[in-house]
Amino acid sequence: MEPGSRGAAPGRVSVSAVLPAGGSGERLGGATPKQFCAVQGRPLVSYAVRAMERISWISDIIVVASPENIETMKTIIEKYGHKRVTVVEGGITRHRSIFNGLKVFAENEFSSHLLQKPEVVIIHDAVRPFVEEDIVSKVVMAAKEHGAAGAIRPLVSTVIASAADGSLDHSLERARYRASEMPQAFLFDIIYEAYQQCTDYDLDYGTECLHLALKYCKTNAKLIEGTADLWKVTYKRDLYAAESIIKDNLSQQVCVITSVKETVAQVGFLLPETLKSQIKVEAISVSLSKNDSRLQNIVSGECYNFVCVNDKKCAIQETQQLVDVLEKSNIPLFYPVVLISVHLDTSENNSFSIGMEELTIIKKFARETKKKNILVYGLLIHYK
């Protein structure tokens, strides 16, 4: 699929997403709500938005923020180049905020323009940054068939109930119960009707959307076994864990790009063979002067490490072309991109002065690209 194209949703159903982001972060501690805490220099909410944004068949993404954070949220959307996003003012509770997000598709007063009502709507927490398309697709398909669906995970601790005096009353059989996670998905008409019928008590004290669909629309949700990465950032230690996961993910993939010239392609073949036992390697041989779909797909998949093997005679020119591709993709807005430019010298002249001249050019080029959050490193190899 070409970057920027809109793929078909599973089962060709129209899909949108609502991300409640109005929490105060009381359990996290500190003055900053957890959805706005920086992880690797970027607000946590931006990761969740990006996770939805990368799924091309999601038409609209509604982020619901508290009134005092509306402008902060809009600034984040603009700074990180998020697309298809509408920011909506939330309510004083989670359910009231989600209801406001749904109203964007049904009531003009909640948006400057009424968005097209989707057949299925996804609800996903803004502080769950690691959701993948596979689980989103599964809950959407299940929601289309059953009316509602949600991800679940096994309980890791036994749940107990305490008596009025603080002593143990009873415990639940852990094997029979599951933890309700996100994402969840619903036929829009079902979840919207459920919210319309909600009592104030439900809106103020409830937390489970699947329960509302069951209580008010008699819709039994399909439960989908989720993956371990669906966890929610709740405490400060979770922020450190999220940062560690992100760092690990960024270092696990590299794209090796070579020109079509025979000698360069040969080196380009040897390099991935050496690296593939350690990390995931994508190797392509392309002309960077052309709009190659393979490179575009790798970039749109958010690879942040590149090795560009070039003939020395046109190395800077080809590296600049790759930098242009990366800039247009907007991925340097999210994390630093590492680009190692390998200049392959196959000539007989191994002059030290020529090597120093190349080094000076690379240094100057690297200083300029660093301003764009692209870190360029040069390597000159004499190859015979």
Short mmCIF file of C-alpha atoms in Angstrom, two decimals:
data_model
loop_
_atom_site.label_atom_id
_atom_site.label_comp_id
_atom_site.label_asym_id
_atom_site.label_seq_id
_atom_site.Cartn_x
_atom_site.Cartn_y
_atom_site.Cartn_z
CA MET A 1 0.00 0.00 0.00
CA GLU A 2 1.35 3.43 -0.87
CA PRO A 3 1.98 5.75 2.07
CA GLY A 4 -0.89 8.15 2.54
CA SER A 5 -3.36 5.83 0.84
CA ARG A 6 -6.42 4.70 2.73
CA GLY A 7 -6.74 0.95 2.97
CA ALA A 8 -10.00 -0.90 3.31
CA ALA A 9 -11.11 -1.78 6.81
CA PRO A 10 -11.62 -5.42 7.75
CA GLY A 11 -14.87 -6.55 6.15
CA ARG A 12 -15.09 -3.19 4.35
CA VAL A 13 -16.71 -1.56 7.36
CA SER A 14 -16.34 2.17 8.09
CA VAL A 15 -14.36 2.70 11.30
CA SER A 16 -13.45 5.64 13.55
CA ALA A 17 -11.78 5.83 16.96
CA VAL A 18 -12.40 7.72 20.20
CA LEU A 19 -9.46 8.21 22.58
CA PRO A 20 -10.39 9.55 26.04
CA ALA A 21 -7.46 11.69 27.23
CA GLY A 22 -9.00 13.71 30.03
CA GLY A 23 -7.59 11.94 33.09
CA SER A 24 -5.85 13.85 35.87
CA GLY A 25 -3.10 11.27 36.44
CA GLU A 26 -3.73 11.24 40.18
CA ARG A 27 -2.20 7.77 40.68
CA LEU A 28 0.90 8.78 38.73
CA GLY A 29 1.65 11.67 41.06
CA GLY A 30 3.07 15.01 39.95
CA ALA A 31 1.43 18.02 38.35
CA THR A 32 1.40 16.76 34.74
CA PRO A 33 -1.42 14.40 33.69
CA LYS A 34 0.14 11.12 32.56
CA GLN A 35 -1.11 11.44 28.96
CA PHE A 36 1.06 14.55 28.60
CA CYS A 37 4.17 13.15 30.30
CA ALA A 38 7.17 12.95 28.00
CA VAL A 39 8.49 9.55 26.97
CA GLN A 40 11.63 9.82 24.88
CA GLY A 41 10.88 13.53 24.61
CA ARG A 42 7.38 13.04 23.21
CA PRO A 43 4.01 13.16 25.05
CA LEU A 44 2.52 9.75 25.81
CA VAL A 45 -0.77 10.63 24.13
CA SER A 46 1.06 11.19 20.84
CA TYR A 47 2.10 7.52 20.78
CA ALA A 48 -1.50 6.34 21.17
CA VAL A 49 -2.69 8.74 18.47
CA ARG A 50 0.08 7.57 16.17
CA ALA A 51 -0.84 3.92 16.78
CA MET A 52 -4.36 4.65 15.49
CA GLU A 53 -3.14 6.96 12.75
CA ARG A 54 -0.91 4.26 11.27
CA ILE A 55 -4.01 2.12 10.65
CA SER A 56 -5.04 3.52 7.28
CA TRP A 57 -8.63 2.25 7.43
CA ILE A 58 -9.51 4.30 10.51
CA SER A 59 -11.28 7.34 9.06
CA ASP A 60 -11.35 9.73 12.03
CA ILE A 61 -9.59 9.85 15.39
CA ILE A 62 -11.36 11.77 18.15
CA VAL A 63 -9.18 12.79 21.10
CA VAL A 64 -11.20 13.89 24.12
CA ALA A 65 -9.29 16.22 26.44
CA SER A 66 -10.25 18.11 29.59
CA PRO A 67 -11.21 21.78 29.03
CA GLU A 68 -7.97 23.09 30.55
CA ASN A 69 -5.87 20.89 28.24
CA ILE A 70 -7.63 21.47 24.91
CA GLU A 71 -4.98 23.89 23.65
CA THR A 72 -2.16 21.63 24.86
CA MET A 73 -3.68 18.74 22.93
CA LYS A 74 -4.11 20.83 19.78
CA THR A 75 -0.48 21.94 20.02
CA ILE A 76 0.66 18.31 20.25
CA ILE A 77 -1.41 17.35 17.19
CA GLU A 78 0.15 20.19 15.20
CA LYS A 79 3.72 19.71 16.43
CA TYR A 80 3.84 15.99 15.59
CA GLY A 81 1.94 16.27 12.33
CA HIS A 82 -0.94 14.00 13.33
CA LYS A 83 -3.63 13.62 10.68
CA ARG A 84 -7.37 12.81 10.72
CA VAL A 85 -7.59 14.00 14.35
CA THR A 86 -10.36 16.06 15.96
CA VAL A 87 -9.92 17.36 19.52
CA VAL A 88 -13.10 17.47 21.64
CA GLU A 89 -13.76 18.84 25.10
CA GLY A 90 -14.30 16.10 27.66
CA GLY A 91 -16.56 15.75 30.69
CA ILE A 92 -15.77 15.36 34.37
CA THR A 93 -15.66 11.54 34.20
CA ARG A 94 -14.40 8.92 31.78
CA HIS A 95 -17.86 7.92 30.55
CA ARG A 96 -18.94 11.53 30.07
CA SER A 97 -15.79 12.18 28.04
CA ILE A 98 -16.37 9.14 25.80
CA PHE A 99 -19.99 10.22 25.32
CA ASN A 100 -18.78 13.65 24.18
CA GLY A 101 -16.42 11.96 21.73
CA LEU A 102 -19.28 9.94 20.24
CA LYS A 103 -21.48 13.02 19.93
CA VAL A 104 -19.09 14.41 17.28
CA PHE A 105 -20.66 11.92 14.88
CA ALA A 106 -24.25 12.64 15.88
CA GLU A 107 -24.69 16.16 17.26
CA ASN A 108 -23.51 19.36 15.58
CA GLU A 109 -22.98 21.26 18.83
CA PHE A 110 -19.94 19.14 19.72
CA SER A 111 -17.90 19.89 16.58
CA SER A 112 -17.51 22.68 14.05
CA HIS A 113 -18.70 20.16 11.46
CA LEU A 114 -20.48 16.85 11.82
CA LEU A 115 -18.19 13.94 10.99
CA GLN A 116 -19.50 10.99 9.02
CA LYS A 117 -20.94 8.40 11.39
CA PRO A 118 -18.92 5.16 11.27
CA GLU A 119 -20.45 1.71 11.31
CA VAL A 120 -17.98 0.65 14.01
CA VAL A 121 -16.28 2.87 16.58
CA ILE A 122 -13.13 1.92 18.50
CA ILE A 123 -12.61 3.14 22.06
CA HIS A 124 -9.01 3.10 23.22
CA ASP A 125 -7.21 4.76 26.13
CA ALA A 126 -4.80 7.55 25.32
CA VAL A 127 -2.34 6.06 27.83
CA ARG A 128 -2.04 2.66 26.12
CA PRO A 129 0.67 3.44 23.56
CA PHE A 130 1.58 -0.01 22.18
CA VAL A 131 -1.58 -1.26 20.49
CA GLU A 132 -1.01 -3.01 17.14
CA GLU A 133 -3.21 -3.19 14.06
CA ASP A 134 -3.77 -6.94 14.43
CA ILE A 135 -5.68 -6.72 17.74
CA VAL A 136 -7.56 -3.61 16.57
CA SER A 137 -8.66 -5.50 13.46
CA LYS A 138 -9.82 -8.48 15.53
CA VAL A 139 -12.01 -6.42 17.87
CA VAL A 140 -13.47 -4.45 14.94
CA MET A 141 -14.42 -7.63 13.08
CA ALA A 142 -15.90 -9.13 16.25
CA ALA A 143 -17.86 -5.94 16.95
CA LYS A 144 -19.31 -5.98 13.45
CA GLU A 145 -20.54 -9.53 14.03
CA HIS A 146 -21.59 -9.36 17.70
CA GLY A 147 -22.29 -5.65 18.25
CA ALA A 148 -19.50 -5.19 20.78
CA ALA A 149 -16.06 -6.63 21.46
CA GLY A 150 -13.10 -6.00 23.71
CA ALA A 151 -9.59 -7.18 24.44
CA ILE A 152 -8.97 -9.16 27.62
CA ARG A 153 -5.94 -10.50 29.48
CA PRO A 154 -5.51 -13.14 32.22
CA LEU A 155 -5.55 -11.81 35.76
CA VAL A 156 -2.09 -11.73 37.32
CA SER A 157 -3.35 -11.36 40.91
CA THR A 158 -6.24 -12.88 42.81
CA VAL A 159 -9.17 -10.50 43.39
CA ILE A 160 -10.57 -10.40 46.93
CA ALA A 161 -13.46 -8.58 48.59
CA SER A 162 -13.15 -7.10 52.05
CA ALA A 163 -15.84 -6.94 54.73
CA ALA A 164 -16.95 -3.70 56.39
CA ASP A 165 -14.47 -4.22 59.22
CA GLY A 166 -11.55 -4.59 56.79
CA SER A 167 -11.25 -8.37 57.06
CA LEU A 168 -11.41 -10.81 54.15
CA ASP A 169 -14.95 -11.50 52.97
CA HIS A 170 -14.28 -13.75 49.97
CA SER A 171 -11.99 -14.21 46.98
CA LEU A 172 -12.72 -14.87 43.32
CA GLU A 173 -11.51 -17.92 41.45
CA ARG A 174 -8.85 -16.30 39.30
CA ALA A 175 -9.09 -18.82 36.44
CA ARG A 176 -12.72 -17.83 35.78
CA TYR A 177 -12.07 -14.10 35.43
CA ARG A 178 -10.21 -11.84 33.01
CA ALA A 179 -8.91 -8.29 33.06
CA SER A 180 -10.77 -6.00 30.68
CA GLU A 181 -8.33 -4.13 28.46
CA MET A 182 -8.45 -1.82 25.46
CA PRO A 183 -9.10 -1.53 22.56
CA GLN A 184 -12.83 -2.13 22.53
CA ALA A 185 -15.11 -1.73 19.52
CA PHE A 186 -18.85 -1.34 19.04
CA LEU A 187 -21.42 -0.91 16.36
CA PHE A 188 -21.81 2.85 16.65
CA ASP A 189 -25.59 2.80 17.01
CA ILE A 190 -25.37 0.34 19.92
CA ILE A 191 -22.83 2.19 22.05
CA TYR A 192 -24.37 5.58 21.28
CA GLU A 193 -27.81 4.34 22.32
CA ALA A 194 -26.32 2.87 25.49
CA TYR A 195 -24.79 6.21 26.45
CA GLN A 196 -28.02 8.04 25.67
CA GLN A 197 -29.87 5.77 28.10
CA CYS A 198 -27.23 5.93 30.84
CA THR A 199 -28.19 7.12 34.29
CA ASP A 200 -26.12 9.86 35.92
CA TYR A 201 -24.80 7.21 38.31
CA ASP A 202 -23.45 5.18 35.38
CA LEU A 203 -21.89 8.25 33.79
CA ASP A 204 -20.29 9.40 37.03
CA TYR A 205 -19.12 6.11 38.55
CA GLY A 206 -18.97 3.53 35.76
CA THR A 207 -15.78 2.60 33.92
CA GLU A 208 -16.65 -0.33 31.65
CA CYS A 209 -18.07 0.43 28.18
CA LEU A 210 -18.84 -3.23 27.44
CA HIS A 211 -21.10 -3.32 30.49
CA LEU A 212 -23.12 -0.36 29.19
CA ALA A 213 -23.76 -2.16 25.89
CA LEU A 214 -24.94 -5.21 27.82
CA LYS A 215 -27.03 -3.30 30.36
CA TYR A 216 -28.85 -0.96 28.00
CA CYS A 217 -28.78 -2.72 24.61
CA LYS A 218 -28.67 -6.39 25.66
CA THR A 219 -25.50 -6.78 23.59
CA ASN A 220 -23.16 -9.51 24.78
CA ALA A 221 -19.64 -8.49 23.83
CA LYS A 222 -17.24 -10.92 22.19
CA LEU A 223 -14.06 -11.14 24.26
CA ILE A 224 -10.77 -11.28 22.36
CA GLU A 225 -7.55 -12.51 23.97
CA GLY A 226 -5.14 -9.60 23.83
CA THR A 227 -1.36 -9.38 23.77
CA ALA A 228 0.89 -8.48 26.68
CA ASP A 229 1.63 -5.01 25.28
CA LEU A 230 -1.91 -3.66 25.86
CA TRP A 231 -1.08 -2.48 29.37
CA LYS A 232 -2.00 0.96 30.60
CA VAL A 233 0.46 3.55 31.88
CA THR A 234 -0.81 4.23 35.39
CA TYR A 235 2.14 4.74 37.73
CA LYS A 236 5.46 6.51 37.35
CA ARG A 237 7.29 3.19 36.97
CA ASP A 238 5.13 2.52 33.90
CA LEU A 239 6.61 5.56 32.19
CA TYR A 240 10.10 4.10 32.64
CA ALA A 241 8.91 0.76 31.29
CA ALA A 242 7.32 2.47 28.26
CA GLU A 243 10.54 4.33 27.53
CA SER A 244 12.54 1.12 27.72
CA ILE A 245 10.19 -0.65 25.29
CA ILE A 246 10.32 2.23 22.84
CA LYS A 247 14.12 2.32 22.90
CA ASP A 248 14.27 -1.42 22.36
CA ASN A 249 11.81 -1.27 19.45
CA LEU A 250 13.75 1.52 17.76
CA SER A 251 16.99 -0.44 17.83
CA GLN A 252 15.57 -3.69 16.45
CA GLN A 253 15.26 -2.80 12.76
CA VAL A 254 17.57 -1.40 10.10
CA CYS A 255 17.08 -0.76 6.41
CA VAL A 256 20.12 -1.26 4.15
CA ILE A 257 19.82 0.68 0.91
CA THR A 258 22.15 0.23 -2.04
CA SER A 259 22.26 1.61 -5.53
CA VAL A 260 21.88 -0.70 -8.50
CA LYS A 261 25.57 -0.48 -9.38
CA GLU A 262 27.08 -3.98 -9.31
CA THR A 263 29.96 -3.39 -6.85
CA VAL A 264 27.79 -1.38 -4.47
CA ALA A 265 25.02 -3.99 -4.61
CA GLN A 266 27.56 -6.69 -3.75
CA VAL A 267 28.59 -4.89 -0.55
CA GLY A 268 24.94 -4.16 0.14
CA PHE A 269 24.25 -7.89 0.01
CA LEU A 270 27.07 -8.83 2.39
CA LEU A 271 26.07 -6.28 5.03
CA PRO A 272 22.51 -7.57 5.67
CA GLU A 273 23.81 -11.14 5.74
CA THR A 274 26.12 -10.12 8.58
CA LEU A 275 23.47 -8.16 10.50
CA LYS A 276 20.40 -10.38 10.18
CA SER A 277 21.42 -12.74 12.98
CA GLN A 278 21.28 -9.80 15.41
CA ILE A 279 18.43 -7.52 14.27
CA LYS A 280 15.62 -7.33 11.73
CA VAL A 281 17.06 -6.19 8.38
CA GLU A 282 15.29 -4.87 5.30
CA ALA A 283 17.60 -4.76 2.28
CA ILE A 284 16.64 -3.02 -0.95
CA SER A 285 18.52 -1.98 -4.06
CA VAL A 286 16.96 1.16 -5.52
CA SER A 287 17.65 4.36 -7.36
CA LEU A 288 17.00 7.10 -4.81
CA SER A 289 16.25 9.56 -7.60
CA LYS A 290 13.02 7.64 -8.25
CA ASN A 291 9.94 7.32 -6.08
CA ASP A 292 10.38 3.67 -5.09
CA SER A 293 7.36 2.06 -3.42
CA ARG A 294 9.48 -0.43 -1.43
CA LEU A 295 11.40 2.36 0.27
CA GLN A 296 8.21 4.33 0.88
CA ASN A 297 6.60 1.31 2.53
CA ILE A 298 9.59 0.78 4.82
CA VAL A 299 9.60 4.44 5.84
CA SER A 300 5.84 4.46 6.43
CA GLY A 301 6.35 1.41 8.65
CA GLU A 302 8.46 3.66 10.87
CA CYS A 303 11.97 2.30 10.51
CA TYR A 304 14.39 4.70 12.18
CA ASN A 305 17.78 3.22 11.26
CA PHE A 306 19.22 3.32 7.75
CA VAL A 307 22.49 2.31 6.12
CA CYS A 308 22.93 3.83 2.69
CA VAL A 309 25.74 2.24 0.63
CA ASN A 310 26.80 4.52 -2.22
CA ASP A 311 29.46 4.90 -4.84
CA LYS A 312 31.75 7.65 -3.51
CA LYS A 313 31.32 9.75 -6.65
CA CYS A 314 27.64 10.42 -5.91
CA ALA A 315 27.42 9.56 -2.22
CA ILE A 316 26.37 12.96 -0.86
CA GLN A 317 23.82 13.43 -3.62
CA GLU A 318 22.18 10.05 -2.94
CA THR A 319 22.30 10.54 0.82
CA GLN A 320 20.59 13.91 0.38
CA GLN A 321 17.87 12.22 -1.66
CA LEU A 322 17.27 9.76 1.18
CA VAL A 323 17.16 12.62 3.70
CA ASP A 324 14.50 14.29 1.53
CA VAL A 325 12.41 11.10 1.58
CA LEU A 326 12.71 10.86 5.37
CA GLU A 327 11.78 14.52 5.84
CA LYS A 328 8.65 14.19 3.73
CA SER A 329 7.56 11.16 5.75
CA ASN A 330 7.50 13.20 9.01
CA ILE A 331 9.07 10.33 10.99
CA PRO A 332 11.92 12.55 12.28
CA LEU A 333 9.21 14.47 14.16
CA PHE A 334 8.73 11.46 16.42
CA TYR A 335 12.25 10.14 17.07
CA PRO A 336 15.78 10.81 15.85
CA VAL A 337 16.56 8.94 12.64
CA VAL A 338 20.02 7.37 12.36
CA LEU A 339 21.49 7.34 8.87
CA ILE A 340 24.90 5.78 8.19
CA SER A 341 26.18 6.82 4.80
CA VAL A 342 28.77 4.32 3.51
CA HIS A 343 30.90 5.88 0.77
CA LEU A 344 32.38 3.10 -1.32
CA ASP A 345 35.62 4.04 -3.09
CA THR A 346 36.57 1.56 -5.81
CA SER A 347 39.21 3.77 -7.43
CA GLU A 348 42.96 3.12 -7.42
CA ASN A 349 43.66 6.48 -5.76
CA ASN A 350 43.83 6.00 -1.98
CA SER A 351 45.04 9.53 -1.25
CA PHE A 352 44.69 10.60 2.39
CA SER A 353 43.93 14.17 1.34
CA ILE A 354 40.97 13.04 -0.77
CA GLY A 355 39.69 11.08 2.22
CA MET A 356 39.92 14.17 4.44
CA GLU A 357 38.07 16.23 1.85
CA GLU A 358 35.25 13.69 1.90
CA LEU A 359 35.22 13.80 5.69
CA THR A 360 34.84 17.59 5.72
CA ILE A 361 31.88 17.41 3.35
CA ILE A 362 30.21 14.71 5.45
CA LYS A 363 30.66 16.72 8.65
CA LYS A 364 29.08 19.81 7.13
CA PHE A 365 26.20 17.76 5.74
CA ALA A 366 25.68 16.04 9.11
CA ARG A 367 25.48 19.37 10.95
CA GLU A 368 22.66 20.50 8.66
CA THR A 369 20.65 17.28 8.87
CA LYS A 370 20.95 17.17 12.66
CA LYS A 371 18.72 20.25 12.76
CA LYS A 372 16.07 18.06 11.11
CA ASN A 373 16.46 15.32 13.78
CA ILE A 374 18.33 13.09 11.31
CA LEU A 375 21.70 11.93 12.63
CA VAL A 376 24.09 11.25 9.75
CA TYR A 377 27.32 9.32 10.18
CA GLY A 378 29.81 8.87 7.33
CA LEU A 379 31.99 5.86 6.58
CA LEU A 380 34.53 5.86 3.74
CA ILE A 381 35.58 2.39 2.57
CA HIS A 382 38.24 1.62 -0.02
CA TYR A 383 36.96 -1.50 -1.75
CA LYS A 384 38.79 -3.61 -4.33
#
